[in-house]
Short mmCIF file of C-alpha atoms in Angstrom, two decimals:
data_model
loop_
_atom_site.label_atom_id
_atom_site.label_comp_id
_atom_site.label_asym_id
_atom_site.label_seq_id
_atom_site.Cartn_x
_atom_site.Cartn_y
_atom_site.Cartn_z
CA MET A 1 92.16 120.71 99.71
CA LYS A 2 93.74 118.39 97.27
CA ARG A 3 93.12 114.48 98.26
CA VAL A 4 95.90 111.91 97.85
CA VAL A 5 94.67 108.23 98.83
CA SER A 6 97.27 105.03 98.79
CA ILE A 7 94.43 101.87 97.81
CA SER A 8 97.37 99.29 99.58
CA LEU A 9 97.28 94.99 99.07
CA GLY A 10 98.35 95.62 102.39
CA SER A 11 97.08 95.00 105.98
CA SER A 12 94.30 97.49 106.71
CA LYS A 13 95.59 97.25 110.35
CA ARG A 14 98.07 100.29 108.95
CA ASP A 15 95.36 102.89 107.52
CA HIS A 16 96.11 105.94 108.26
CA ARG A 17 94.76 110.00 107.68
CA VAL A 18 96.75 113.14 108.04
CA GLU A 19 95.85 116.85 106.77
CA ALA A 20 99.15 118.58 106.12
CA GLU A 21 100.44 121.42 103.98
CA PHE A 22 102.80 121.15 101.44
CA LEU A 23 104.18 124.47 99.32
CA GLY A 24 101.14 126.46 100.62
CA GLU A 25 98.70 123.90 99.61
CA LYS A 26 96.49 122.05 101.74
CA PHE A 27 96.47 117.97 101.33
CA ARG A 28 94.30 114.95 103.03
CA ILE A 29 96.32 111.98 102.30
CA GLU A 30 94.74 108.76 103.76
CA ARG A 31 96.35 104.82 103.43
CA ILE A 32 93.21 102.11 102.92
CA GLY A 33 94.41 98.88 103.31
CA THR A 34 92.66 95.71 101.33
CA ASP A 35 93.96 92.67 103.37
CA GLY A 36 95.68 91.26 99.99
CA ASP A 37 92.18 91.51 98.29
CA MET A 38 92.96 92.27 94.68
CA GLU A 39 89.38 92.56 93.18
CA ARG A 40 88.63 94.79 96.44
CA MET A 41 91.48 97.19 95.50
CA ILE A 42 89.97 97.45 91.81
CA ALA A 43 86.53 98.24 93.48
CA LEU A 44 87.91 101.16 95.37
CA ILE A 45 90.19 102.51 92.85
CA ARG A 46 86.96 102.78 90.68
CA GLU A 47 84.74 103.52 93.23
CA LEU A 48 86.83 106.82 93.88
CA ASP A 49 88.33 107.27 90.07
CA GLY A 50 88.25 111.25 89.30
CA GLN A 51 86.97 111.85 93.18
CA VAL A 52 90.83 112.34 94.31
CA ASP A 53 93.77 114.17 92.97
CA ALA A 54 96.12 110.95 92.96
CA PHE A 55 96.52 107.48 93.49
CA GLY A 56 99.21 105.66 95.38
CA LEU A 57 99.58 101.91 94.52
CA GLY A 58 100.57 100.26 98.18
CA GLY A 59 101.82 96.92 99.14
CA MET A 60 102.97 96.44 95.55
CA ASP A 61 105.22 97.86 92.39
CA LEU A 62 103.97 98.70 89.03
CA TYR A 63 107.49 97.82 87.83
CA ILE A 64 110.46 95.77 88.65
CA ARG A 65 113.23 98.28 88.19
CA VAL A 66 117.12 97.57 87.15
CA GLY A 67 119.37 100.24 86.03
CA THR A 68 117.52 101.89 82.81
CA ARG A 69 114.88 99.19 82.43
CA ARG A 70 111.56 98.87 83.81
CA TYR A 71 109.61 95.46 83.43
CA LEU A 72 106.05 95.81 84.24
CA LEU A 73 104.31 93.31 86.84
CA ARG A 74 101.16 91.59 85.41
CA ASP A 75 99.21 91.65 88.34
CA ALA A 76 100.05 95.14 89.06
CA ALA A 77 99.05 96.39 85.67
CA LYS A 78 95.46 94.90 86.27
CA ILE A 79 95.26 96.62 89.34
CA ALA A 80 96.49 100.23 87.52
CA ARG A 81 93.81 99.64 84.52
CA ALA A 82 90.81 100.37 87.01
CA ALA A 83 91.98 103.84 87.09
CA ARG A 84 91.10 106.22 84.29
CA LEU A 85 90.39 109.31 85.47
CA THR A 86 92.94 109.73 88.70
CA PRO A 87 96.43 109.10 87.87
CA MET A 88 98.26 106.43 89.63
CA VAL A 89 101.95 106.49 90.99
CA ASP A 90 103.72 103.54 92.81
CA GLY A 91 106.61 105.27 94.82
CA GLY A 92 108.80 104.32 91.97
CA GLY A 93 109.98 107.78 91.11
CA LEU A 94 110.87 108.98 94.44
CA LYS A 95 112.54 105.81 95.45
CA ASP A 96 114.89 106.71 92.58
CA THR A 97 115.03 110.78 93.78
CA LEU A 98 114.62 110.83 97.17
CA GLU A 99 116.02 107.69 98.60
CA ARG A 100 119.00 108.40 96.61
CA ARG A 101 119.52 111.70 98.22
CA VAL A 102 118.59 110.52 101.79
CA ILE A 103 121.78 108.20 101.96
CA ALA A 104 123.81 111.06 100.09
CA TYR A 105 122.66 113.20 102.98
CA LEU A 106 123.61 110.51 106.11
CA ALA A 107 126.87 110.26 104.28
CA ARG A 108 127.47 113.94 103.89
CA GLU A 109 126.21 114.65 107.16
CA GLY A 110 128.09 111.73 109.05
CA ILE A 111 125.49 110.49 110.59
CA VAL A 112 125.98 106.99 108.83
CA ASP A 113 129.31 106.17 107.46
CA PHE A 114 128.60 103.46 105.07
CA ARG A 115 132.37 102.76 103.84
CA GLY A 116 132.88 99.25 104.27
CA LYS A 117 129.88 98.55 106.16
CA ARG A 118 128.06 95.67 105.58
CA VAL A 119 124.57 96.59 104.18
CA LEU A 120 121.70 94.13 103.16
CA VAL A 121 118.96 95.18 100.71
CA VAL A 122 116.40 92.96 101.32
CA SER A 123 114.79 93.95 97.42
CA ALA A 124 116.82 95.98 95.33
CA VAL A 125 114.80 95.32 92.63
CA ASP A 126 112.11 97.37 94.66
CA ARG A 127 114.99 100.16 95.54
CA PHE A 128 117.40 100.05 93.11
CA GLY A 129 118.36 103.75 93.44
CA MET A 130 118.51 103.10 97.26
CA ALA A 131 121.32 100.17 96.09
CA GLU A 132 123.34 102.42 93.88
CA ALA A 133 123.44 105.61 95.99
CA LEU A 134 124.25 102.80 98.97
CA ASP A 135 126.93 101.17 96.44
CA ALA A 136 128.44 104.41 95.81
CA ALA A 137 128.51 105.43 99.53
CA GLY A 138 131.06 102.76 99.57
CA ALA A 139 128.93 100.02 101.43
CA ASP A 140 129.88 96.44 101.47
CA LEU A 141 126.45 95.78 99.29
CA ILE A 142 124.34 92.46 99.89
CA CYS A 143 121.07 92.36 97.76
CA GLY A 144 118.80 89.76 99.11
CA ASP A 145 116.27 89.53 96.27
CA LEU A 146 117.26 85.67 95.52
CA ILE A 147 116.78 84.99 99.11
CA PHE A 148 113.84 87.15 100.44
CA GLY A 149 111.74 87.18 97.01
CA LEU A 150 112.36 83.92 95.50
CA GLY A 151 113.49 81.58 98.50
CA ILE A 152 116.55 80.98 96.98
CA PRO A 153 119.42 81.33 99.86
CA VAL A 154 122.02 83.13 97.86
CA PRO A 155 123.30 86.49 98.71
CA ILE A 156 124.31 88.98 95.76
CA ARG A 157 127.33 90.04 96.36
CA SER A 158 127.65 93.07 94.43
CA LEU A 159 125.80 95.90 92.45
CA ALA A 160 126.94 94.32 89.05
CA ARG A 161 126.21 90.49 90.06
CA PHE A 162 123.25 92.13 91.08
CA GLN A 163 122.08 93.67 87.46
CA ARG A 164 123.13 90.55 85.51
CA VAL A 165 120.73 88.37 87.45
CA ALA A 166 118.23 90.51 87.34
CA TYR A 167 118.32 91.13 83.45
CA LEU A 168 117.95 87.42 83.22
CA ALA A 169 114.96 86.90 85.98
CA ALA A 170 113.03 89.81 85.73
CA PRO A 171 111.29 89.66 82.30
CA LEU A 172 109.96 85.85 83.70
CA VAL A 173 109.74 87.36 87.35
CA ARG A 174 107.45 89.77 86.36
CA LEU A 175 104.76 87.63 85.23
CA LEU A 176 104.27 85.34 88.16
CA PRO A 177 101.48 85.83 90.63
CA PHE A 178 102.61 89.25 93.05
CA LYS A 179 101.40 87.05 96.56
CA LEU A 180 104.53 84.45 95.42
CA LEU A 181 106.72 87.55 95.31
CA TYR A 182 105.94 89.71 98.29
CA PRO A 183 103.82 88.68 101.33
CA THR A 184 100.42 89.97 101.05
CA GLY A 185 96.85 90.20 103.72
CA LYS A 186 97.52 87.98 106.75
CA GLU A 187 100.81 86.64 105.13
CA GLN A 188 102.25 90.05 106.53
CA GLU A 189 101.84 89.53 109.90
CA LYS A 190 103.77 85.98 110.15
CA ILE A 191 107.89 85.94 110.92
CA ASP A 192 110.43 83.64 109.24
CA ASN A 193 113.31 83.51 111.02
CA ARG A 194 114.85 80.87 107.94
CA TYR A 195 117.34 83.64 106.85
CA GLN A 196 118.14 85.29 110.22
CA ARG A 197 121.83 84.64 109.63
CA TYR A 198 121.78 87.18 106.69
CA TYR A 199 120.53 89.87 109.17
CA GLU A 200 122.71 88.82 111.71
CA ASP A 201 126.20 89.23 109.30
CA ALA A 202 124.72 92.84 108.14
CA GLU A 203 125.22 95.93 109.97
CA ILE A 204 122.50 97.89 108.43
CA ILE A 205 119.44 96.62 106.95
CA ALA A 206 117.54 98.45 104.46
CA GLY A 207 114.39 98.30 102.20
CA ASP A 208 110.39 97.77 102.75
CA PHE A 209 109.75 97.58 106.03
CA LEU A 210 107.34 94.34 105.27
CA PHE A 211 109.99 92.60 103.73
CA ILE A 212 112.64 93.14 106.40
CA ARG A 213 110.22 92.57 109.29
CA ARG A 214 109.02 89.17 107.57
CA TYR A 215 112.09 88.18 108.33
CA LEU A 216 113.69 89.84 111.82
CA PRO A 217 115.68 87.75 114.26
CA PRO A 218 113.66 87.86 117.60
CA GLU A 219 116.95 90.01 118.98
CA LEU A 220 119.58 91.79 116.84
CA PRO A 221 121.12 94.48 118.97
CA GLY A 222 123.29 97.40 117.41
CA ARG A 223 122.10 97.07 114.10
CA VAL A 224 120.70 100.34 111.78
CA ILE A 225 117.36 100.05 109.91
CA ILE A 226 116.52 102.36 106.87
CA THR A 227 113.33 102.19 105.74
CA ASN A 228 109.67 103.95 105.69
CA THR A 229 105.84 103.25 106.09
CA VAL A 230 106.30 102.42 110.07
CA THR A 231 103.52 102.36 112.68
CA SER A 232 104.46 103.40 116.48
CA ALA A 233 103.43 99.60 117.23
CA ASP A 234 106.42 98.59 114.60
CA ILE A 235 108.98 101.17 116.34
CA GLU A 236 108.46 99.62 119.64
CA GLU A 237 108.62 96.59 118.50
CA LEU A 238 112.07 97.24 116.43
CA ARG A 239 113.19 98.56 120.25
CA ARG A 240 112.08 95.32 121.76
CA ARG A 241 114.20 93.82 119.38
CA GLY A 242 117.43 95.63 120.22
CA ILE A 243 117.82 97.86 116.86
CA LYS A 244 120.09 100.75 117.74
CA THR A 245 118.69 103.39 114.96
CA LEU A 246 115.76 103.55 112.72
CA ILE A 247 115.93 105.89 109.62
CA THR A 248 112.92 106.69 108.08
CA THR A 249 113.43 107.82 104.08
CA THR A 250 109.79 109.80 104.40
CA PRO A 251 108.89 112.39 106.83
CA GLU A 252 106.97 111.53 109.73
CA PHE A 253 103.34 113.01 110.00
CA ASN A 254 101.03 112.22 113.39
CA GLY A 255 103.81 109.35 114.39
CA ARG A 256 103.51 107.56 110.92
CA SER A 257 106.28 107.93 107.99
CA PHE A 258 104.00 107.44 104.79
CA GLY A 259 104.89 104.88 102.08
CA THR A 260 106.98 106.70 98.80
CA ASN A 261 103.83 105.85 96.85
CA VAL A 262 101.52 108.43 98.93
CA MET A 263 104.06 111.20 98.84
CA GLU A 264 104.92 110.45 95.19
CA GLY A 265 100.91 111.29 94.71
CA VAL A 266 101.43 114.56 96.26
CA LEU A 267 104.77 115.56 94.28
CA LEU A 268 102.73 114.60 91.56
CA THR A 269 100.07 116.48 92.37
CA LEU A 270 102.42 119.91 93.28
CA SER A 271 104.25 119.36 89.66
CA GLY A 272 100.58 119.91 88.03
CA LYS A 273 101.90 117.00 85.44
CA LYS A 274 100.79 113.80 84.49
CA PRO A 275 103.02 110.84 85.75
CA GLU A 276 103.95 110.06 81.96
CA GLU A 277 105.70 114.09 82.27
CA VAL A 278 107.23 114.01 85.15
CA THR A 279 111.15 113.85 85.24
CA PRO A 280 113.66 112.93 88.22
CA GLU A 281 114.71 116.80 87.86
CA ASP A 282 110.84 118.01 88.86
CA TYR A 283 110.82 115.35 91.87
CA ASN A 284 114.64 116.49 92.82
CA ARG A 285 113.29 120.47 92.05
CA LEU A 286 110.06 119.87 94.47
CA LEU A 287 112.19 118.13 96.97
CA ASP A 288 114.51 121.32 97.31
CA TRP A 289 111.44 123.29 97.73
CA LEU A 290 109.84 120.85 100.48
CA ASP A 291 113.18 120.39 102.25
CA PHE A 292 112.63 117.11 103.34
CA LYS A 293 114.79 115.39 105.83
CA PRO A 294 115.20 111.65 106.99
CA ARG A 295 113.42 110.18 110.25
CA ILE A 296 115.82 109.23 112.80
CA VAL A 297 115.07 107.69 116.20
CA ASN A 298 117.61 106.10 118.53
CA LEU A 299 115.89 103.43 119.99
CA ASN A 300 118.56 101.85 122.20
#
């Protein structure tokens, strides 16, 4: 049996483990949270290195991705170096393929008409492929990177403008301590309502779930959320806040949608290649065979 383990900077309360079969291959896939402790992440990776088929890097990205450029995050690189034998992926390859396909599928099947809809992507550097697909589908795109990533209350209202800002900021931002860019450990459990007006102005909110949840207003009736990595408790919380529809880009296993880093670890293992050898065409071919469909949950 193949084994894929996501070592996450996030809360251990979200840990999960399932067994599943993909293309005739049995997998045990699991997620281990370290409550914001990077040294524990490194220790766990060293302990499991060579014993599992792929690592997923959870709760953080290896790279800031803008267009065809990638900027290696300094803190993430330190953690990734702990894996010497087992390949590690951060979900970026799958975000750039699967999530583009999900947006196109939702539009093509008439499930969501993005044309003219105000869509807030909480962090476009984390989901550049999704942001591009939403823009191509006709959405009125709002990128929240300055607001939610850097605490600067300035919405970026087009993909072209976002790219210009990101090209200027990314070389410096990649050097910042990761905890300044993304909630880690107990910070993930806090709710911050300073920026709720941007949520209230949007019809669809998309991106990383913990980012979305951190700034989610107490009530947000009628909205659609596109994300992944949600637990049963998360779904009930969204229902209480009046969210109309939840769409997860990765499929459900035993009531849980895993992060893209976990699913990318599965696809990497199925490909039989090294991370640097896998192309978007490889991922798209595997996704065709797997026929993943987004999970759509009508909540209210």
